[in-house]
XYZ file of C-alpha atoms in Angstrom:
310
model
C 0.000 0.000 0.000
C 2.896 2.327 0.691
C 4.211 1.742 -2.816
C 0.809 2.584 -4.265
C 0.634 5.769 -2.219
C 4.123 6.781 -3.301
C 3.379 6.059 -6.948
C 0.137 8.006 -6.766
C 1.802 11.002 -5.160
C 4.640 11.052 -7.675
C 2.290 10.698 -10.615
C 0.067 13.504 -9.368
C 3.087 15.763 -8.911
C 4.221 14.871 -12.413
C 0.818 15.783 -13.831
C 0.896 19.139 -12.097
C 4.441 19.978 -13.151
C 4.722 18.668 -16.698
C 2.423 19.774 -19.550
C 1.233 16.552 -21.172
C -1.039 15.941 -24.104
C -4.395 14.203 -23.448
C -3.166 10.964 -25.059
C -0.075 10.905 -22.853
C -2.306 11.408 -19.819
C -4.442 8.430 -20.849
C -1.347 6.240 -21.164
C -0.192 7.355 -17.729
C -3.563 6.490 -16.201
C -3.438 2.997 -17.692
C 0.053 2.490 -16.329
C -0.954 3.623 -12.859
C -4.111 1.518 -12.725
C -2.539 -1.725 -13.950
C 1.241 -1.708 -13.691
C 1.541 -0.433 -10.111
C -0.908 -2.932 -8.553
C 0.738 -5.709 -10.603
C 4.163 -4.784 -9.293
C 2.792 -4.710 -5.754
C 1.294 -8.186 -6.112
C 4.527 -9.578 -7.539
C 6.425 -8.290 -4.532
C 4.127 -10.193 -2.134
C 4.301 -13.937 -1.394
C 1.501 -16.169 -2.637
C -1.013 -17.173 0.031
C -3.381 -20.117 -0.357
C -5.842 -18.245 1.810
C -5.984 -14.438 1.793
C -4.420 -13.251 5.046
C -6.150 -10.647 7.230
C -5.806 -7.182 5.773
C -5.056 -8.319 2.197
C -8.557 -7.554 0.997
C -8.324 -4.126 2.638
C -5.032 -3.533 0.860
C -6.596 -4.447 -2.462
C -9.474 -2.061 -1.745
C -6.922 0.625 -0.943
C -5.241 0.018 -4.292
C -8.541 0.450 -6.069
C -9.396 3.661 -4.200
C -5.983 5.164 -4.808
C -6.124 4.215 -8.469
C -9.523 5.865 -8.764
C -8.196 9.038 -7.119
C -5.292 9.158 -9.551
C -7.643 8.648 -12.474
C -9.931 11.381 -11.171
C -7.016 13.806 -10.849
C -6.068 13.100 -14.445
C -9.626 13.694 -15.631
C -9.827 17.008 -13.755
C -6.525 18.189 -15.204
C -7.613 17.187 -18.703
C -10.853 19.112 -18.344
C -9.077 22.191 -17.027
C -6.573 22.203 -19.866
C -9.272 21.632 -22.446
C -11.420 24.464 -21.062
C -8.424 26.799 -20.900
C -7.607 25.955 -24.487
C -11.174 26.657 -25.533
C -11.139 30.030 -23.735
C -7.904 31.009 -25.462
C -9.325 29.880 -28.776
C -12.525 31.896 -28.272
C -10.506 35.011 -27.408
C -8.277 34.505 -30.442
C -11.246 33.912 -32.715
C -12.934 37.033 -31.360
C -9.879 39.115 -32.230
C -9.580 37.498 -35.651
C -13.260 38.148 -36.321
C -12.728 41.824 -35.592
C -9.691 41.817 -37.856
C -11.776 40.519 -40.726
C -14.087 43.525 -40.361
C -11.223 45.808 -41.331
C -10.291 46.448 -44.934
C -6.683 46.144 -45.994
C -5.659 43.519 -43.415
C -4.802 39.986 -44.506
C -5.112 37.794 -41.425
C -2.357 35.138 -41.230
C -3.502 31.521 -41.274
C -0.389 29.587 -40.255
C 0.989 29.548 -36.699
C 4.391 30.860 -37.744
C 2.805 33.735 -39.652
C 0.533 34.504 -36.701
C 3.506 34.683 -34.348
C 5.308 37.031 -36.713
C 2.271 39.288 -37.005
C 1.851 39.229 -33.208
C 5.368 40.612 -32.864
C 4.507 43.333 -35.366
C 1.401 44.343 -33.407
C 3.278 44.329 -30.092
C 6.063 46.456 -31.543
C 3.577 48.943 -32.954
C 1.774 49.197 -29.615
C 5.062 49.806 -27.795
C 6.100 52.572 -30.201
C 2.652 54.141 -30.080
C 2.685 54.143 -26.271
C 6.282 55.302 -25.813
C 6.818 57.720 -28.695
C 3.395 58.623 -30.086
C 1.602 58.400 -33.408
C 4.022 60.641 -35.312
C 6.970 58.347 -34.590
C 5.177 55.201 -35.680
C 6.626 53.989 -39.002
C 6.640 50.600 -40.658
C 10.439 50.692 -40.721
C 10.558 51.293 -36.970
C 8.034 48.535 -36.343
C 10.026 46.196 -38.575
C 13.240 46.856 -36.675
C 11.670 46.430 -33.237
C 9.684 43.322 -34.183
C 12.611 41.659 -35.920
C 10.708 41.052 -39.154
C 11.205 42.382 -42.645
C 9.282 45.382 -43.923
C 8.139 43.240 -46.827
C 6.468 40.763 -44.489
C 4.533 43.626 -42.891
C 3.359 44.799 -46.303
C 2.247 41.240 -46.888
C -0.347 41.749 -44.126
C -1.255 45.438 -44.369
C -1.235 48.046 -47.103
C 0.406 50.722 -44.975
C 0.577 52.542 -41.653
C -3.156 53.275 -41.435
C -4.072 49.632 -41.937
C -1.556 48.625 -39.287
C -3.147 51.115 -36.903
C -6.526 49.505 -37.565
C -5.117 46.132 -36.515
C -3.430 47.713 -33.503
C -6.746 49.219 -32.450
C -8.370 45.790 -32.436
C -5.600 44.442 -30.203
C -5.724 47.443 -27.854
C -9.497 47.213 -27.479
C -9.219 43.507 -26.651
C -6.820 44.305 -23.827
C -8.853 47.262 -22.610
C -11.975 45.133 -22.343
C -10.122 42.389 -20.492
C -8.516 44.831 -18.054
C -11.867 46.506 -17.471
C -13.521 43.194 -16.571
C -10.687 42.405 -14.155
C -10.919 45.866 -12.592
C -14.660 45.628 -11.993
C -14.265 42.133 -10.552
C -11.662 43.406 -8.081
C -13.907 46.291 -7.027
C -16.860 43.957 -6.455
C -14.673 41.703 -4.318
C -13.958 44.577 -1.906
C -17.654 44.719 -0.783
C -17.455 48.444 -0.114
C -20.248 50.523 1.446
C -22.369 52.160 -1.236
C -20.893 55.651 -0.908
C -17.342 54.333 -1.008
C -18.257 52.107 -3.937
C -19.521 55.028 -6.038
C -16.469 57.188 -5.419
C -14.196 54.194 -6.043
C -15.957 53.442 -9.331
C -15.625 57.033 -10.544
C -11.976 57.271 -9.531
C -11.205 53.877 -11.071
C -12.833 54.952 -14.341
C -10.617 58.016 -14.460
C -7.424 56.124 -13.686
C -8.365 53.417 -16.165
C -8.771 55.954 -18.986
C -5.617 57.774 -17.952
C -3.580 54.558 -18.103
C -4.823 53.912 -21.648
C -4.797 57.533 -22.860
C -1.544 57.415 -24.857
C -2.894 54.496 -26.865
C -6.511 55.596 -27.156
C -5.827 59.220 -28.107
C -4.482 58.651 -31.651
C -7.003 55.896 -32.298
C -10.004 57.975 -31.259
C -8.848 60.884 -33.391
C -9.076 58.643 -36.470
C -12.660 57.519 -35.843
C -14.454 60.428 -37.594
C -12.776 59.587 -40.916
C -13.028 55.795 -40.640
C -16.542 54.365 -40.055
C -15.289 50.826 -39.406
C -12.814 51.988 -36.792
C -15.531 54.162 -35.255
C -17.851 51.154 -35.062
C -15.241 49.041 -33.254
C -14.542 51.878 -30.835
C -18.225 52.377 -30.054
C -18.643 48.686 -29.417
C -15.823 48.741 -26.882
C -17.195 51.919 -25.287
C -20.619 50.325 -24.824
C -19.001 47.342 -23.098
C -17.166 49.689 -20.765
C -20.358 51.591 -19.948
C -22.441 48.451 -19.504
C -19.937 46.865 -17.141
C -19.734 50.052 -15.076
C -23.512 50.445 -14.964
C -24.182 46.796 -14.117
C -21.741 46.913 -11.217
C -23.532 49.834 -9.594
C -27.002 48.481 -10.323
C -26.132 45.400 -8.284
C -26.693 47.781 -5.343
C -30.000 49.010 -6.688
C -31.659 48.827 -3.265
C -29.296 51.524 -1.989
C -29.972 53.938 -4.861
C -32.448 56.631 -3.854
C -33.024 58.037 -7.328
C -36.502 57.072 -8.648
C -34.930 55.986 -11.974
C -31.847 53.953 -11.009
C -30.820 52.934 -14.543
C -31.054 56.485 -15.839
C -29.190 57.845 -12.817
C -26.293 55.397 -13.094
C -25.933 55.926 -16.843
C -25.998 59.705 -16.334
C -23.207 59.467 -13.758
C -21.106 57.380 -16.109
C -21.671 59.738 -19.052
C -20.774 62.794 -16.992
C -17.637 61.221 -15.510
C -16.483 59.778 -18.824
C -16.965 63.071 -20.666
C -15.088 65.027 -17.994
C -12.190 62.572 -17.882
C -12.000 62.358 -21.677
C -11.851 66.158 -21.922
C -9.057 66.357 -19.355
C -7.065 63.582 -21.062
C -7.534 64.975 -24.554
C -9.401 61.972 -25.902
C -11.393 62.603 -29.061
C -11.708 66.195 -30.254
C -10.734 67.981 -27.045
C -6.939 67.864 -27.240
C -6.683 71.662 -27.155
C -8.154 71.832 -23.616
C -6.452 68.740 -22.210
C -4.958 69.000 -18.741
C -7.027 71.962 -17.514
C -7.675 71.848 -13.772
C -6.455 69.460 -11.095
C -6.768 65.743 -11.777
C -7.267 64.619 -8.175
C -9.855 67.308 -7.509
C -11.700 66.326 -10.663
C -11.946 62.714 -9.545
C -12.998 63.715 -6.034
C -15.677 66.143 -7.189
C -17.124 63.757 -9.755
C -17.238 61.003 -7.152
C -19.079 63.143 -4.613
C -21.546 64.465 -7.191
C -22.297 60.951 -8.412
C -22.804 59.621 -4.896
C -25.224 62.402 -3.941
C -27.147 62.123 -7.198
C -27.563 58.368 -6.819
C -28.309 58.422 -3.114
C -30.840 61.271 -2.987
C -31.998 61.810 -6.563
C -33.313 65.081 -8.061
C -35.313 67.662 -6.168
C -39.066 67.174 -6.140
């Protein structure tokens, strides 16, 4: 029984440490269920009559084998579900890519990896140096790919920016979902929750401003890009609104949905103006950032808690 326990523990540790394919896991299960008990029996003397405790040992072998098999099944399911999630996220990004003109989505894994490096390089340059410094030659040098291979996927800088926007919006949406989940987990009192939500919205936009600013400025002249941006904006608003409406019972306004959406629209517009997002770059940075967040948080809390005057 000790040998079975040791084998089970080692095999479980191996499953946790080494990434194995499903077929390799099946082979390992078969080996554990049949080879280990066989080796244990061979190491024991033959008895004409089962001695006391032998049946219990055999039952222990069966239970331990079942536990090992169950651990393998659980790990297989987890890896399969993780793979499906990654595939869904990748397919969602590729579907958005296909909505853009001038972008030829790579089909082979090697080509995808090369194009991923191109997108990452473009995002880094856009974030660090700005739109004016973004060139295909610079992207080529940073990504370690030829300029010709980039032209094999996009027609020029504007098309590359379209693809970069898709990637940025994917990340923004994922970070937003994580942020809202973290805020929910804090279980804050309603007043603190409102001010936290407003402040978090401002900091979230500020962290993304260098990337969003050049992309948003292109939306008026590119309907497809504008459509993708609006879709992402609606997800941001809906997530923010849904989080606050989970505390509907603590909202004193007679129209909770309208009140929460109004607070979001006001806060978003004020933050966007300060950060120069959209068409307000000429007035960006006016006022004090911390005071703006504080005032918007207090106004939103009072509006939600007490509602309009009768």
